[in-house]
Short mmCIF file of C-alpha atoms in Angstrom, two decimals:
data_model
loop_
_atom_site.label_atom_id
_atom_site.label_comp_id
_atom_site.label_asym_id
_atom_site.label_seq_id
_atom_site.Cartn_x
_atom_site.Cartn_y
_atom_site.Cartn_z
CA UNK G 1 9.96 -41.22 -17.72
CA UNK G 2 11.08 -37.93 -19.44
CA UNK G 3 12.22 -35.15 -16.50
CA UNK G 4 13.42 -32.48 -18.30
CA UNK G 5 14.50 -28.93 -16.90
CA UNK G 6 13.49 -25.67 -17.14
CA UNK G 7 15.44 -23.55 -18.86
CA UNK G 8 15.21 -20.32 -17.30
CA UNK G 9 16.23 -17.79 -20.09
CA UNK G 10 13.48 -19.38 -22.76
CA UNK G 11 10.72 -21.26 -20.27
CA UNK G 12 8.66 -21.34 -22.95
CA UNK G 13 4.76 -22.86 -21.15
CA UNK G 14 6.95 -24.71 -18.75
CA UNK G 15 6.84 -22.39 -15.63
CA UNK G 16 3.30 -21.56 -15.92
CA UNK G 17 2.90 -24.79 -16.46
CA UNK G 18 4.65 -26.07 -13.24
CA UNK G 19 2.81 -23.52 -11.43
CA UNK G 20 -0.62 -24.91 -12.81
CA UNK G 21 0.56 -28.70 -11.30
CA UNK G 22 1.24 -27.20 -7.86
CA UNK G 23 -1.65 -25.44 -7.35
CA UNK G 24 -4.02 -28.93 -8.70
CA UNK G 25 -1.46 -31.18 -6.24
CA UNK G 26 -1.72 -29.06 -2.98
CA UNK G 27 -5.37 -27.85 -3.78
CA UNK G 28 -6.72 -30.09 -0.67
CA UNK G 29 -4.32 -27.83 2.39
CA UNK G 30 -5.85 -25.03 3.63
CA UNK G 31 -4.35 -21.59 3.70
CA UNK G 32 -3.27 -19.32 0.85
CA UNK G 33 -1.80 -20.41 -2.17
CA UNK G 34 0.51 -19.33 -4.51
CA UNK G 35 0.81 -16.76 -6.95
CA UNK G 36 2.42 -17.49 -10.28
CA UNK G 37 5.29 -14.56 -9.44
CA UNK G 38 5.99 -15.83 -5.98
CA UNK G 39 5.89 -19.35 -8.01
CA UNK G 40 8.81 -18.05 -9.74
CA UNK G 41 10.41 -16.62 -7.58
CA UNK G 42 10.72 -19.54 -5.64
CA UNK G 43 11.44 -22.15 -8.10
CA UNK G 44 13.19 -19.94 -10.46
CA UNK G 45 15.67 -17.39 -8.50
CA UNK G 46 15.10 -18.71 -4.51
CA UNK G 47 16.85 -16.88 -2.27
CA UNK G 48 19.33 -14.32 -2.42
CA UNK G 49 23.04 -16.23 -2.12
CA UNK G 50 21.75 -19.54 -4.12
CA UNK G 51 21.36 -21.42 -7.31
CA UNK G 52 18.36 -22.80 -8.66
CA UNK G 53 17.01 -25.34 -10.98
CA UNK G 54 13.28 -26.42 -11.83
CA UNK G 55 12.72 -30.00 -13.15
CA UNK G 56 9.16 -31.19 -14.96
CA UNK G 57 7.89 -34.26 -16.54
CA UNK G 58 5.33 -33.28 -19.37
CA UNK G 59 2.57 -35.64 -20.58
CA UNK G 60 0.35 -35.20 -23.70
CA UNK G 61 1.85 -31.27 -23.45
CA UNK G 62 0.64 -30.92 -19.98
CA UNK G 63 3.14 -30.64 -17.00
CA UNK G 64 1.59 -33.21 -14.74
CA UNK G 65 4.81 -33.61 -11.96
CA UNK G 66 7.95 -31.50 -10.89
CA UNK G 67 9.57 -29.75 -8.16
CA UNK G 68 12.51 -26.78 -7.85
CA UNK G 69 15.84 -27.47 -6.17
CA UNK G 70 17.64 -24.77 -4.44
CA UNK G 71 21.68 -24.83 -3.52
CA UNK G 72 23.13 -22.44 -1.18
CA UNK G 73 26.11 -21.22 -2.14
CA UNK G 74 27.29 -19.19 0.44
CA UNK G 75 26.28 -21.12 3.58
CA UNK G 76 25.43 -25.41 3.62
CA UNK G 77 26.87 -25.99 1.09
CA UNK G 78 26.26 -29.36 2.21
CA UNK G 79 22.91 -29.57 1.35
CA UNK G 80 20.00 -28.96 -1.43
CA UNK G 81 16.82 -27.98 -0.66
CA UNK G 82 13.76 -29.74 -2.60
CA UNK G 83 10.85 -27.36 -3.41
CA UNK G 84 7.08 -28.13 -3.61
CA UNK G 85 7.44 -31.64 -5.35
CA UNK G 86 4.33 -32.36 -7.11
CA UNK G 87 2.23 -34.80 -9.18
CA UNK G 88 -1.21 -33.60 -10.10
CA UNK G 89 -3.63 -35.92 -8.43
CA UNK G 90 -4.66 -38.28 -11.34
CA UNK G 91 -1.23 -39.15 -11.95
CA UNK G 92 -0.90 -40.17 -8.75
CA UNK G 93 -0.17 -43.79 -7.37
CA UNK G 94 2.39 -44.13 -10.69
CA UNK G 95 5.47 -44.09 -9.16
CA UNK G 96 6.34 -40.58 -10.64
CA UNK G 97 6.66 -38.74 -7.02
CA UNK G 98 9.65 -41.19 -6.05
CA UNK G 99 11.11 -41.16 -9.68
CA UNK G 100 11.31 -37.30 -8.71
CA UNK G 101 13.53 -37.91 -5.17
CA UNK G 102 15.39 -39.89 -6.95
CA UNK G 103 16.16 -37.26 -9.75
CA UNK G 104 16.37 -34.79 -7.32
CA UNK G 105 18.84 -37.05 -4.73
CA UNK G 106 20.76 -37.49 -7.80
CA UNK G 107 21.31 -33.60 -8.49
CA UNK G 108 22.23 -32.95 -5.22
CA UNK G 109 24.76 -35.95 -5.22
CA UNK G 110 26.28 -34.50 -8.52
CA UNK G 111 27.06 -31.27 -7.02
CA UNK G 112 29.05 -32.85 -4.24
CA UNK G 113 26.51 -32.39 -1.67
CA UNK G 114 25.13 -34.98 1.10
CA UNK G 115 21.84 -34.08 2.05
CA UNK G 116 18.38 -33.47 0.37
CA UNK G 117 15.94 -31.12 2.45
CA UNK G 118 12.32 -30.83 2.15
CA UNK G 119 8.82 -30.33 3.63
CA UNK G 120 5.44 -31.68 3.97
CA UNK G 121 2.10 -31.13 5.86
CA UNK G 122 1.78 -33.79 8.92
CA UNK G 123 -0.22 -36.49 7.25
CA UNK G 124 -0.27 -40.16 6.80
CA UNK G 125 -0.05 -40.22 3.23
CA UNK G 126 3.00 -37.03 3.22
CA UNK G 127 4.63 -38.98 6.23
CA UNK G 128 4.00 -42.42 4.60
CA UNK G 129 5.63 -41.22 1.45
CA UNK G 130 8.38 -39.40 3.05
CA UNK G 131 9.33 -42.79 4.96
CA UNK G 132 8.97 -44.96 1.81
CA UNK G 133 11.85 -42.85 -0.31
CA UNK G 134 14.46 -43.12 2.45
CA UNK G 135 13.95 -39.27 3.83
CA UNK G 136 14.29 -39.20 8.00
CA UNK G 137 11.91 -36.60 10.19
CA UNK G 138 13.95 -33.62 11.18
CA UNK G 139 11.94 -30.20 13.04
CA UNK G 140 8.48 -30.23 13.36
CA UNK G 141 6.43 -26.95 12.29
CA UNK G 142 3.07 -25.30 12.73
CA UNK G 143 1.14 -22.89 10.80
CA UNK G 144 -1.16 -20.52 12.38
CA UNK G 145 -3.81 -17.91 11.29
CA UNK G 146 -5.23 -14.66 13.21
CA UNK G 147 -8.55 -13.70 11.44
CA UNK G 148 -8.54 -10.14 11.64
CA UNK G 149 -12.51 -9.84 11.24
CA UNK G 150 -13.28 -11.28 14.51
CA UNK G 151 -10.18 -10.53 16.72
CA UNK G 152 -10.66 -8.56 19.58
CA UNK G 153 -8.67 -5.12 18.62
CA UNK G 154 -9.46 -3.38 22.31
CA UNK G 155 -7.69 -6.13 23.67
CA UNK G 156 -4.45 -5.71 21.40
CA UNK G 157 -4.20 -2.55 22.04
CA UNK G 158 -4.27 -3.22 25.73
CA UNK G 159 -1.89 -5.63 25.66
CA UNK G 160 0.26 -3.56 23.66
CA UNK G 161 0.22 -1.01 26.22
CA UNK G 162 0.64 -3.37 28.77
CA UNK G 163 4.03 -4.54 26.75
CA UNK G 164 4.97 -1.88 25.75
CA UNK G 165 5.95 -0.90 29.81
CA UNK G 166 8.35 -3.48 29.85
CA UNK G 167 10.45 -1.65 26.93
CA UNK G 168 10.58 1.83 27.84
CA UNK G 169 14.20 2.06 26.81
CA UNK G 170 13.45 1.01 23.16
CA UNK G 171 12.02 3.37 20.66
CA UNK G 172 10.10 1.88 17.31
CA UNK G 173 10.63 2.86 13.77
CA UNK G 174 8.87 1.51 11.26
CA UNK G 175 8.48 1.79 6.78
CA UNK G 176 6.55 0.18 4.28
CA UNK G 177 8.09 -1.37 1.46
CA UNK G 178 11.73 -2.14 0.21
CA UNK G 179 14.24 -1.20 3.15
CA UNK G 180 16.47 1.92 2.28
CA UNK G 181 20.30 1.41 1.88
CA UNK G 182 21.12 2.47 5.49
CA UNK G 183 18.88 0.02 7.14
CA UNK G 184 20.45 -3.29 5.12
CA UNK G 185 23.55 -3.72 7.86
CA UNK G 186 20.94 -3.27 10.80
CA UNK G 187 18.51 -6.04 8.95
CA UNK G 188 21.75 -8.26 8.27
CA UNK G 189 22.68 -8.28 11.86
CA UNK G 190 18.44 -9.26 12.44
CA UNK G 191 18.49 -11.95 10.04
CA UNK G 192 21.93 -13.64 11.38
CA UNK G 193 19.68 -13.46 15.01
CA UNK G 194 17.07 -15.66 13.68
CA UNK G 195 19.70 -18.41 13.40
CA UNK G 196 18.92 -18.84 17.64
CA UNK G 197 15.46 -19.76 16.20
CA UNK G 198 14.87 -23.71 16.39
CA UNK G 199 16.71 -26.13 13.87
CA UNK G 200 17.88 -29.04 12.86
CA UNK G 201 21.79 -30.21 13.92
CA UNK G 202 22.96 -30.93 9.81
CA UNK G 203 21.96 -27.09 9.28
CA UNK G 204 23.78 -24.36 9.48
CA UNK G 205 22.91 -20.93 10.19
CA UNK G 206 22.70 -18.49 7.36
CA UNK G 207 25.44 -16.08 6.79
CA UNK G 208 24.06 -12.77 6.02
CA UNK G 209 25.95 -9.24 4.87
CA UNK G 210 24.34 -5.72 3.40
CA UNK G 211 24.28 -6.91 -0.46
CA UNK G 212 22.48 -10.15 1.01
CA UNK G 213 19.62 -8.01 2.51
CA UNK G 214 19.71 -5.57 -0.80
CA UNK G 215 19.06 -8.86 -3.09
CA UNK G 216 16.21 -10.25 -1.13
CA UNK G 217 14.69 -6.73 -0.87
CA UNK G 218 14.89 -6.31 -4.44
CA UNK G 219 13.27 -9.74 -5.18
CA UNK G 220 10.52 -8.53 -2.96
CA UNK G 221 9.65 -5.58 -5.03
CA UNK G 222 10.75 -7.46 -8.16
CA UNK G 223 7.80 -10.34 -7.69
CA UNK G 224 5.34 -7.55 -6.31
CA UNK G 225 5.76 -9.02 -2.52
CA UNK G 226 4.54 -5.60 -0.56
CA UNK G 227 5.86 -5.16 3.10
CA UNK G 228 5.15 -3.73 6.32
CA UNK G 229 8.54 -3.58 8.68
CA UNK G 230 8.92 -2.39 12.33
CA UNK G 231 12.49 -2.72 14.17
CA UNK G 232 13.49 -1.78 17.73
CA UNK G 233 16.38 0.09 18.78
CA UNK G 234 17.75 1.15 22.51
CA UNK G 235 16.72 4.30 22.72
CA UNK G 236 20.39 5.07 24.91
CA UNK G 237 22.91 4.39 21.62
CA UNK G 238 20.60 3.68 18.47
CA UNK G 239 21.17 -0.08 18.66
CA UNK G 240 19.36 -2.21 17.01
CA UNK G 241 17.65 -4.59 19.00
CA UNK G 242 14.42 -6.22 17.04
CA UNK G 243 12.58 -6.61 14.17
CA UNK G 244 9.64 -8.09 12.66
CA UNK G 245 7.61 -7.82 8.95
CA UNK G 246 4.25 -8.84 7.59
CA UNK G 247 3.63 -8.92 3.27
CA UNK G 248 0.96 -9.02 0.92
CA UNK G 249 1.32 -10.20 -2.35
CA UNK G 250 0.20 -7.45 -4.96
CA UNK G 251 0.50 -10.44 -8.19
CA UNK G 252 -2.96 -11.90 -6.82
CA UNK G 253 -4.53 -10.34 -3.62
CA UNK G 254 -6.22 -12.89 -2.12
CA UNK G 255 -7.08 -11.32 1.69
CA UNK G 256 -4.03 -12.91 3.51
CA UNK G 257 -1.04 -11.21 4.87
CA UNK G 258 1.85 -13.32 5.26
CA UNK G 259 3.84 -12.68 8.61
CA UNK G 260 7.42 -13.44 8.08
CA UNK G 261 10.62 -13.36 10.60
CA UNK G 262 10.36 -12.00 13.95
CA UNK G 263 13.57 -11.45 16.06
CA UNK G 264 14.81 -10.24 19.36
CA UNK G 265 18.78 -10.14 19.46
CA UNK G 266 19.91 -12.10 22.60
CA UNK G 267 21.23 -9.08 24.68
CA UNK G 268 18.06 -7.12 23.90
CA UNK G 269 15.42 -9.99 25.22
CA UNK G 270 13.54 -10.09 28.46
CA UNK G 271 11.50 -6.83 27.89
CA UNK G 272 8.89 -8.04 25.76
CA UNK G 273 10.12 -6.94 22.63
CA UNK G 274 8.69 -9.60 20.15
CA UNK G 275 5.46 -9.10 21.11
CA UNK G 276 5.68 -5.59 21.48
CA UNK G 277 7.08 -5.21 17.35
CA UNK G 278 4.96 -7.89 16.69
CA UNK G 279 1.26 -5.78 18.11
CA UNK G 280 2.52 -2.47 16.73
CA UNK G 281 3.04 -4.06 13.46
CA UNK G 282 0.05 -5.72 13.35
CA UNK G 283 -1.81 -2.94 14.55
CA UNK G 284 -0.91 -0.73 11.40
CA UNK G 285 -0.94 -3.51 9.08
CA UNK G 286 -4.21 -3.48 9.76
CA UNK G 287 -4.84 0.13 9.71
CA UNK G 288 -2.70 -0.09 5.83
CA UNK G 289 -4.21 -2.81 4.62
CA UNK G 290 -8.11 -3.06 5.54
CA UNK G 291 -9.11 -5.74 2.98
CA UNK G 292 -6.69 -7.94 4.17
CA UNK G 293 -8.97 -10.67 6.40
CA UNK G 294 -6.16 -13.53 7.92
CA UNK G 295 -2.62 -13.26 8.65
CA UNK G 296 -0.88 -16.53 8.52
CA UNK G 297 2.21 -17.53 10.35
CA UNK G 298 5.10 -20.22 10.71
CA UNK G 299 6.81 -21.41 13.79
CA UNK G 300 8.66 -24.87 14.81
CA UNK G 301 6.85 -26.60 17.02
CA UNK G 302 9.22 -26.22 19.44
CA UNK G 303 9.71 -22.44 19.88
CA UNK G 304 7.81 -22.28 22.73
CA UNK G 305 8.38 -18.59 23.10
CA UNK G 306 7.22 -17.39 19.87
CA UNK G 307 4.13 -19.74 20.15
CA UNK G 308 3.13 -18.37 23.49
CA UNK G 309 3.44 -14.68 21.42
CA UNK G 310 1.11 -15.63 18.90
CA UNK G 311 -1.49 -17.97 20.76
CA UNK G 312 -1.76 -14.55 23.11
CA UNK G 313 -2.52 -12.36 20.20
CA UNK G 314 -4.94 -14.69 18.92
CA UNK G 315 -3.44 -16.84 16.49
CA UNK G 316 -5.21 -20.29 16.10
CA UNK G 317 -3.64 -23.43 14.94
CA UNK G 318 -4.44 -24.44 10.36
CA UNK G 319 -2.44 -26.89 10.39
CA UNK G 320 1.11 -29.17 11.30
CA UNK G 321 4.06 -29.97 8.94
CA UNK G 322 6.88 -31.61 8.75
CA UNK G 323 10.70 -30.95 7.94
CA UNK G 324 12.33 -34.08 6.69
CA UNK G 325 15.93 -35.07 5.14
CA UNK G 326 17.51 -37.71 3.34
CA UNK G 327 21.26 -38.71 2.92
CA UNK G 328 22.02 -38.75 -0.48
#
């Protein structure tokens, strides 16, 4: 079996092609899928502070398996991160998905690294494979979705008032679109917060800085990723306190908005912050985006809080998956 990789500067079909495989192999989960730009992105640049590699196996000029491999570079530095691995469902059942571990345990191994991260929806035949190549469960997710044509928008509002009560020393501000240079330290100091969020013991938390939060902002606009941002400050001293953001993806609109972090920093909690960001947010999301129908959200299964937020708003459980890790 031929795995080649992508090379990056002169993809040639290869990308597109990639991108054509992963939408045929995870055609059967519900949810959104994903553009070819956010594709890319992902496979192609990752996140800000890593390097990334894509890796295909082409038969009869179609790409019919692959997956992208992401390597932190300025925090685990322990680990690699596997991406979407894929075989199109007739090539199935041929031993190519383990023949792509393997390659993949391998690259991770030759950059003097230890373990291989990755992630699967919660069924027998993900968890059955998963088992079979030597990978170990780690956190446990959930995905859920708030249809915004039938939720009950009298109610939100209510219970944003009702929140809202509980932080009258906070004051919101909100923007749409890339953050401005003066807000990247404040976001930095958000993003290092969401390391309290639930993980596993062999991962660290991220290290963020200003030019990290510039870099991923850029990407954002770069790969046409449009998004809605609301952060809390005390209202005494201008600190900041919270923050929370929901996107659309302008490459393919497909009526989903995709609600990414939400944080309250640890000195700041106990005055219903998150779901007070989280409503107001939501609230003119709505009002800026009207033909968006479903918001879809992640959360370990275990963050009790955060699922108590978003089962109160309205949020209904799609689906489980699975975070799983193997020692290479």
């Amino acid at each position: 079996m031929d795995i080649q990789r992508i090379d990056f500067d002169s993809p040639g079909g290869l990308l597109t092609g990639l991108h054509a495989a992963h939408l045929a192999a995870y055609a059967h989960l519900p949810g959104p899928s994903m553009s070819l730009p956010s594709f890319v992105r992902m496979v192609s640049r990752g996140a800000p502070a890593t390097v990334t590699e894509a890796w295909t196996v082409v038969e009869d000029g179609r790409v019919v398996a692959g997956y992208g491999l992401s390597l932190p570079m300025a925090d685990n530095t322990h680990l690699g991160v596997l991406h979407s691995p894929m075989v199109v469902p007739e090539r199935r059942r041929r031993g190519i998905g383990a023949a792509l571990v393997g390659h993949a345990a391998g690259r991770v191994r030759a950059t003097g690294r230890r373990l291989l991260l990755a992630e699967a929806d919660a069924s027998d035949h993900a968890d059955g494979f998963a088992l079979a190549t030597g990978f170990r469960p780690s956190i446990g997710e959930a995905r859920r979705v708030l249809d915004l044509r039938t939720a009950d928008w009298g109610a939100l509002e209510r219970m944003r008032a009702e929140a809202a009560g509980h932080a009258a020393g906070y004051r919101l501000e909100r923007w749409s679109g890339a953050a401005g240079p003066e807000l990247h330290a404040d976001l930095a100091l958000m993003m290092e917060g969401m390391n309290d969020a639930p993980h596993s013991d062999d991962v660290d938390g991220l290290k963020w800085d200003a030019d990290r939060v510039r870099l991923g902002e850029a990407m954002d606009v770069e790969f046409m990723q449009h998004t809605y941002s609301t952060i809390a400050r005390r209202a005494s001293d201008g600190a900041v306190a919270g923050y929370t953001r929901i996107y659309v993806d302008r490459a393919e609109p497909d009526g989903w908005g995709r609600q990414a972090d939400t944080v309250v920093l640890r000195e700041h909690r106990g005055h219903r912050l998150g779901l007070v960001l989280k409503l107001a947010n939501l609230l003119w999301f709505r009002e800026m985006e009207p033909e968006v129908e479903r918001v879809i959200t992640w959360n370990a299964r275990s963050n009790a809080h955060m699922l108590a937020i978003n089962e109160a708003m309205g949020f209904e459980l799609l689906d489980e998956w699975n975070q799983w890790q193997l020692e290479v």
